[in-house]
Amino acid sequence: MKWLGRLSLLAVVAVLLAGGVLAVQMLRSLPRLDGTLQLPGLDKPVSIGRDASDVTHIHAASALDAWRAMGFVHAQERGWQLEFNRRVMRGELSEILGSATLDTDKLMRTLGIIAVAREQLKNLSPLAQASLMAYSEGIQAAWRTGAVRPSPEFQILGTHAGGKSGLAWSPEDSVGWALMMALDLGGNWGQEFARLTSSKVLNNAQLWQLMPPYPGEQAATSVDLPALYAQLGVYASAKTSAQAGPAEPSQMTGQGNQLAQWSAEWVRDMGILDGKGSNNWVVPGSHTESGHPLLANDPHLALSSPAIWYFARLQAPATVWQGQSLPALDVMGATLPGLPFVVLGRTRGVAWGFTNTGPDVQDLYLEQLDASRPGQYRTPEGWASFESRQETIRVKGQGDVSLTVRNTRHGPVISDVQSQYTGLLNTDAYALSLRWSALSPDNLTIDAGMQANWSQTVAQLEQAFAGHHAPMQSVVMADTQGEVAFRAIGKVPVRGPENDIRGVAPAPGWLAQYDWQGWIAYAENPALNTEQIKTKGWHATANQNILPAVYPHFLGADWTTPERFDRIEQLMAANPKHSLQSMQAVQNDVLSLGAKSLLPYALKVQATHALGEQANKLLAEFDGQMHTHSAAALVLNVWADEVTRAVLLPRLGAERFQGLYGKRHFRAALQGILARDDKFWCGDAGCAPVANAAMDRTLIRIASKLGRDSSSWRWGAWHPAISSHKPFGKVPGLNSLFDVRVESAGDLFTVNVGQYWANDKTEPFANRHAASLRAVYDLSPAGDSRFIYQTGQSGHVFSPRSRDMLQAWSQGQYRALNWPTTQYQHELRLLP
């Protein structure tokens, strides 16, 4: 017994020692915020201060040193985020995560993000190239000198920054990351796929009922898509489809775990814009209390931990670089780890904010094949050979995987690597290729972002953004001289009058009429000047159709429905003079016009469930406010999910529905079906029995989780905002440590948006896409601006700074974003 006791004591001591060693390692990996460090490559010392809002202020003797220091800071604060993003775009995740992420790696290798970035880098201005080099050198030096130590993710996965190459970041990675942002925000090829797969089981009228045109508009194409695809023999035979079987994530990857499912679904859902929106608006001084312009912006992106943004200020005096005079640099706002510039923010003279315009800049093409011509596809000039290359993907725990990538005159063949085409497409006769504007070698988005950081007026900002290529953004601008403006920036392809499909669905790739014919000129993009905005008193965008009533070009058709925009318009019109406080109130508004338009149909429901009377009372008293404490908000959203499943799944089939639903909410389709009492979708008895049964299932579902007392039902309990870590947000056990969660208000249609994915197997109503930041810029001499986002500046899971904005974000509070007037909370000095 004595020996057992001693052994137990030794075991406890060993555990404590191991825990102590681990704790010391974790603490040593926290970023150093004070003192002095060396950063090789600097010309002169740099000061890095952190103010009371934890905004990082970089004071350098030159712009190049400021960008180099920005790289150092991003490596300090977001080292793992940089490493994960580098591996994603290079298709190298499987090297550290195993076969679970092969789907992702295959798609990235097929798109050729880094190869394209390498070519685009060559076309950037010498100064832009130098800025990316300085930034990359700052990241590399931070790791090489030991100033940055591996955070827990590196230690858990047994890897290091840069992997086997040892190169933690490079200029081409920065260009690549700009392309990845364009991929996230500029995609609609998923909508084209949705129309292709739905056309197999629906006629043309039913197809446009499922995916209705924007309110007040006609379908973008008059082509009968189901008839066209049937005539061409696009679809696999029933026998081939049955042999292929369902494309479940676990079968696609060979891994039955959540990480594999994430990878497979990420690839499947590529090119979907639903939920990837934003709000912005600008108010001229004639309609503000201060007499100076105000500007608001809240980009809606996938919530992640750490956040996608990092707030910083870059300051440097005017200098001369290689004979070129560079103006003084003083810019503050949201940076993207991976890029050296402020993406959203303000200089001393001008502020700007983005929303996603959502034009059609991606087209899918049916590339015709012939078994007698292996390795070839049909073009307008005859048959041509695919350009092919071999990619080797390293996979942890198994041998390398070889991938053959095929390219056509339009772009890469994506049907080779997106499994949803398996069993759908007649692969003996067709392949699907992608044309995407961002892959063009003349993409100078990096140059435009750099020039914007020097702008001091609206006119200078508009000139800077002339070079912006992708993704197209709706930009509001305001300067301290009182000028305001709106302009859509980015390149959209010209589609000729003979292009009758107009990019809304896959087109025959061998017909020249469907080829792009150049770019719409920047001067012809939608725009408004100060006087035009003053007439109304403000200008807002929220991913709605931004085109004027008479506009000569076709930009696209898959706009976000206008509920958020309409609500912003209501709130702006209700106040003749706006202030910083009223702008913040609009950003945090949670009245759902989408809920209010669906509510009349829910009020007609006659549930047989014992709780039906309580549900009816809740809905009868519901005002559309999607507060966390609202029981009615919970009932209405769950019922919307149940009735959507009931009317769509039988007609689409279980596999097709599961692949399309979730990131698409089909609310417009649902409301149209209920309004028509559509017997095709609801059955011969009409929609009432379907809606009634859906409410019964809703009440069973809620009561099983929250009990039968409706006074304890709360929308916030089912609608937490989850900022998910990559990759540990998909690893049971680790996700509770690395994810950041808080109850949230809002729904799919509120200004303070709370986008959920109703097909999620574990938390279908969790808030996944929301305000990734909120900012309000004051262009008065006081410059009293505000910001907030949902996590914190640090990307280190054990740092209190990694989630110290969470509660403020969820409660509609803000931090100050001001030019410093007091001493910094922390100050680090970097020496050459």
mmCIF file of N, CA, C and O in Angstrom, residues 392-428:
data_model
loop_
_atom_site.group_PDB
_atom_site.id
_atom_site.type_symbol
_atom_site.label_atom_id
_atom_site.label_comp_id
_atom_site.label_asym_id
_atom_site.label_seq_id
_atom_site.Cartn_x
_atom_site.Cartn_y
_atom_site.Cartn_z
ATOM 1 N N THR A 392 0.670 17.126 -56.650
ATOM 2 C CA THR A 392 0.921 16.124 -55.614
ATOM 3 C C THR A 392 0.569 16.722 -54.260
ATOM 4 O O THR A 392 1.096 17.756 -53.863
ATOM 5 N N ILE A 393 -0.352 16.047 -53.572
ATOM 6 C CA ILE A 393 -0.839 16.521 -52.278
ATOM 7 C C ILE A 393 -0.306 15.605 -51.188
ATOM 8 O O ILE A 393 -0.565 14.394 -51.191
ATOM 9 N N ARG A 394 0.469 16.183 -50.271
ATOM 10 C CA ARG A 394 0.955 15.405 -49.133
ATOM 11 C C ARG A 394 -0.180 15.219 -48.138
ATOM 12 O O ARG A 394 -0.904 16.165 -47.813
ATOM 13 N N VAL A 395 -0.329 14.003 -47.621
ATOM 14 C CA VAL A 395 -1.418 13.681 -46.708
ATOM 15 C C VAL A 395 -0.840 13.026 -45.457
ATOM 16 O O VAL A 395 -0.154 12.003 -45.541
ATOM 17 N N LYS A 396 -1.097 13.631 -44.328
ATOM 18 C CA LYS A 396 -0.605 13.102 -43.060
ATOM 19 C C LYS A 396 -1.174 11.707 -42.814
ATOM 20 O O LYS A 396 -2.371 11.471 -42.943
ATOM 21 N N GLY A 397 -0.314 10.770 -42.478
ATOM 22 C CA GLY A 397 -0.763 9.428 -42.128
ATOM 23 C C GLY A 397 -0.959 8.494 -43.293
ATOM 24 O O GLY A 397 -1.373 7.350 -43.105
ATOM 25 N N GLN A 398 -0.690 8.946 -44.515
ATOM 26 C CA GLN A 398 -0.809 8.055 -45.667
ATOM 27 C C GLN A 398 0.087 8.590 -46.787
ATOM 28 O O GLN A 398 0.757 9.612 -46.630
ATOM 29 N N GLY A 399 0.098 7.880 -47.902
ATOM 30 C CA GLY A 399 0.931 8.287 -49.019
ATOM 31 C C GLY A 399 0.404 9.524 -49.716
ATOM 32 O O GLY A 399 -0.738 9.949 -49.503
ATOM 33 N N ASP A 400 1.257 10.110 -50.554
ATOM 34 C CA ASP A 400 0.860 11.280 -51.319
ATOM 35 C C ASP A 400 -0.301 10.944 -52.260
ATOM 36 O O ASP A 400 -0.451 9.798 -52.715
ATOM 37 N N VAL A 401 -1.106 11.946 -52.565
ATOM 38 C CA VAL A 401 -2.226 11.803 -53.494
ATOM 39 C C VAL A 401 -1.913 12.625 -54.738
ATOM 40 O O VAL A 401 -1.547 13.797 -54.649
ATOM 41 N N SER A 402 -2.052 11.999 -55.902
ATOM 42 C CA SER A 402 -1.806 12.680 -57.172
ATOM 43 C C SER A 402 -3.134 13.144 -57.760
ATOM 44 O O SER A 402 -4.116 12.400 -57.774
ATOM 45 N N LEU A 403 -3.151 14.375 -58.234
ATOM 46 C CA LEU A 403 -4.368 14.962 -58.800
ATOM 47 C C LEU A 403 -4.065 15.508 -60.184
ATOM 48 O O LEU A 403 -3.118 16.282 -60.363
ATOM 49 N N THR A 404 -4.867 15.125 -61.163
ATOM 50 C CA THR A 404 -4.763 15.682 -62.509
ATOM 51 C C THR A 404 -5.730 16.846 -62.622
ATOM 52 O O THR A 404 -6.936 16.688 -62.419
ATOM 53 N N VAL A 405 -5.197 18.015 -62.918
ATOM 54 C CA VAL A 405 -6.011 19.226 -63.067
ATOM 55 C C VAL A 405 -6.139 19.543 -64.545
ATOM 56 O O VAL A 405 -5.140 19.620 -65.263
ATOM 57 N N ARG A 406 -7.379 19.722 -64.998
ATOM 58 C CA ARG A 406 -7.632 20.061 -66.395
ATOM 59 C C ARG A 406 -8.108 21.505 -66.502
ATOM 60 O O ARG A 406 -8.918 21.961 -65.696
ATOM 61 N N ASN A 407 -7.621 22.212 -67.513
ATOM 62 C CA ASN A 407 -8.035 23.583 -67.775
ATOM 63 C C ASN A 407 -8.529 23.705 -69.209
ATOM 64 O O ASN A 407 -8.004 23.044 -70.119
ATOM 65 N N THR A 408 -9.526 24.569 -69.402
ATOM 66 C CA THR A 408 -10.042 24.865 -70.733
ATOM 67 C C THR A 408 -9.781 26.334 -71.041
ATOM 68 O O THR A 408 -9.204 27.063 -70.228
ATOM 69 N N ARG A 409 -10.245 26.788 -72.189
ATOM 70 C CA ARG A 409 -10.089 28.190 -72.552
ATOM 71 C C ARG A 409 -10.862 29.103 -71.606
ATOM 72 O O ARG A 409 -10.564 30.296 -71.501
ATOM 73 N N HIS A 410 -11.847 28.549 -70.891
ATOM 74 C CA HIS A 410 -12.620 29.335 -69.929
ATOM 75 C C HIS A 410 -11.963 29.350 -68.557
ATOM 76 O O HIS A 410 -12.044 30.350 -67.836
ATOM 77 N N GLY A 411 -11.329 28.239 -68.194
ATOM 78 C CA GLY A 411 -10.745 28.126 -66.868
ATOM 79 C C GLY A 411 -10.721 26.688 -66.395
ATOM 80 O O GLY A 411 -10.893 25.749 -67.185
ATOM 81 N N PRO A 412 -10.530 26.469 -65.091
ATOM 82 C CA PRO A 412 -10.367 25.113 -64.567
ATOM 83 C C PRO A 412 -11.660 24.296 -64.635
ATOM 84 O O PRO A 412 -12.770 24.838 -64.545
ATOM 85 N N VAL A 413 -11.491 22.999 -64.772
ATOM 86 C CA VAL A 413 -12.618 22.060 -64.767
ATOM 87 C C VAL A 413 -12.927 21.702 -63.319
ATOM 88 O O VAL A 413 -12.185 20.965 -62.672
ATOM 89 N N ILE A 414 -14.027 22.236 -62.808
ATOM 90 C CA ILE A 414 -14.337 22.026 -61.395
ATOM 91 C C ILE A 414 -15.194 20.793 -61.148
ATOM 92 O O ILE A 414 -15.270 20.298 -60.020
ATOM 93 N N SER A 415 -15.814 20.272 -62.198
ATOM 94 C CA SER A 415 -16.611 19.050 -62.004
ATOM 95 C C SER A 415 -15.725 17.859 -61.655
ATOM 96 O O SER A 415 -16.222 16.842 -61.172
ATOM 97 N N ASP A 416 -14.412 17.995 -61.869
ATOM 98 C CA ASP A 416 -13.491 16.917 -61.488
ATOM 99 C C ASP A 416 -13.299 16.842 -59.971
ATOM 100 O O ASP A 416 -12.879 15.805 -59.457
ATOM 101 N N VAL A 417 -13.585 17.947 -59.252
ATOM 102 C CA VAL A 417 -13.246 17.983 -57.827
ATOM 103 C C VAL A 417 -14.415 18.383 -56.929
ATOM 104 O O VAL A 417 -14.267 18.422 -55.713
ATOM 105 N N GLN A 418 -15.570 18.700 -57.504
ATOM 106 C CA GLN A 418 -16.759 18.953 -56.692
ATOM 107 C C GLN A 418 -17.685 17.753 -56.818
ATOM 108 O O GLN A 418 -18.242 17.477 -57.875
ATOM 109 N N SER A 419 -17.855 17.042 -55.718
ATOM 110 C CA SER A 419 -18.506 15.737 -55.778
ATOM 111 C C SER A 419 -19.994 15.808 -56.085
ATOM 112 O O SER A 419 -20.604 14.797 -56.415
ATOM 113 N N GLN A 420 -20.614 16.998 -56.007
ATOM 114 C CA GLN A 420 -22.037 17.078 -56.294
ATOM 115 C C GLN A 420 -22.366 16.780 -57.754
ATOM 116 O O GLN A 420 -23.525 16.543 -58.099
ATOM 117 N N TYR A 421 -21.345 16.805 -58.620
ATOM 118 C CA TYR A 421 -21.586 16.468 -60.015
ATOM 119 C C TYR A 421 -21.628 14.961 -60.239
ATOM 120 O O TYR A 421 -22.120 14.498 -61.273
ATOM 121 N N THR A 422 -21.119 14.199 -59.258
ATOM 122 C CA THR A 422 -21.140 12.742 -59.369
ATOM 123 C C THR A 422 -22.586 12.253 -59.372
ATOM 124 O O THR A 422 -23.364 12.560 -58.470
ATOM 125 N N GLY A 423 -22.971 11.516 -60.365
ATOM 126 C CA GLY A 423 -24.329 11.013 -60.464
ATOM 127 C C GLY A 423 -25.305 12.007 -61.063
ATOM 128 O O GLY A 423 -26.446 11.648 -61.353
ATOM 129 N N LEU A 424 -24.896 13.263 -61.249
ATOM 130 C CA LEU A 424 -25.761 14.273 -61.869
ATOM 131 C C LEU A 424 -25.371 14.508 -63.313
ATOM 132 O O LEU A 424 -26.211 14.481 -64.215
ATOM 133 N N LEU A 425 -24.085 14.727 -63.548
ATOM 134 C CA LEU A 425 -23.589 15.106 -64.868
ATOM 135 C C LEU A 425 -23.219 13.868 -65.689
ATOM 136 O O LEU A 425 -22.612 12.930 -65.170
ATOM 137 N N ASN A 426 -23.585 13.885 -66.943
ATOM 138 C CA ASN A 426 -23.164 12.844 -67.876
ATOM 139 C C ASN A 426 -21.693 13.093 -68.211
ATOM 140 O O ASN A 426 -21.375 13.823 -69.147
ATOM 141 N N THR A 427 -20.817 12.497 -67.433
ATOM 142 C CA THR A 427 -19.386 12.789 -67.556
ATOM 143 C C THR A 427 -18.753 12.172 -68.796
ATOM 144 O O THR A 427 -17.599 12.480 -69.111
ATOM 145 N N ASP A 428 -19.479 11.315 -69.497
ATOM 146 C CA ASP A 428 -18.977 10.818 -70.782
ATOM 147 C C ASP A 428 -19.112 11.890 -71.867
ATOM 148 O O ASP A 428 -18.372 11.877 -72.845
#
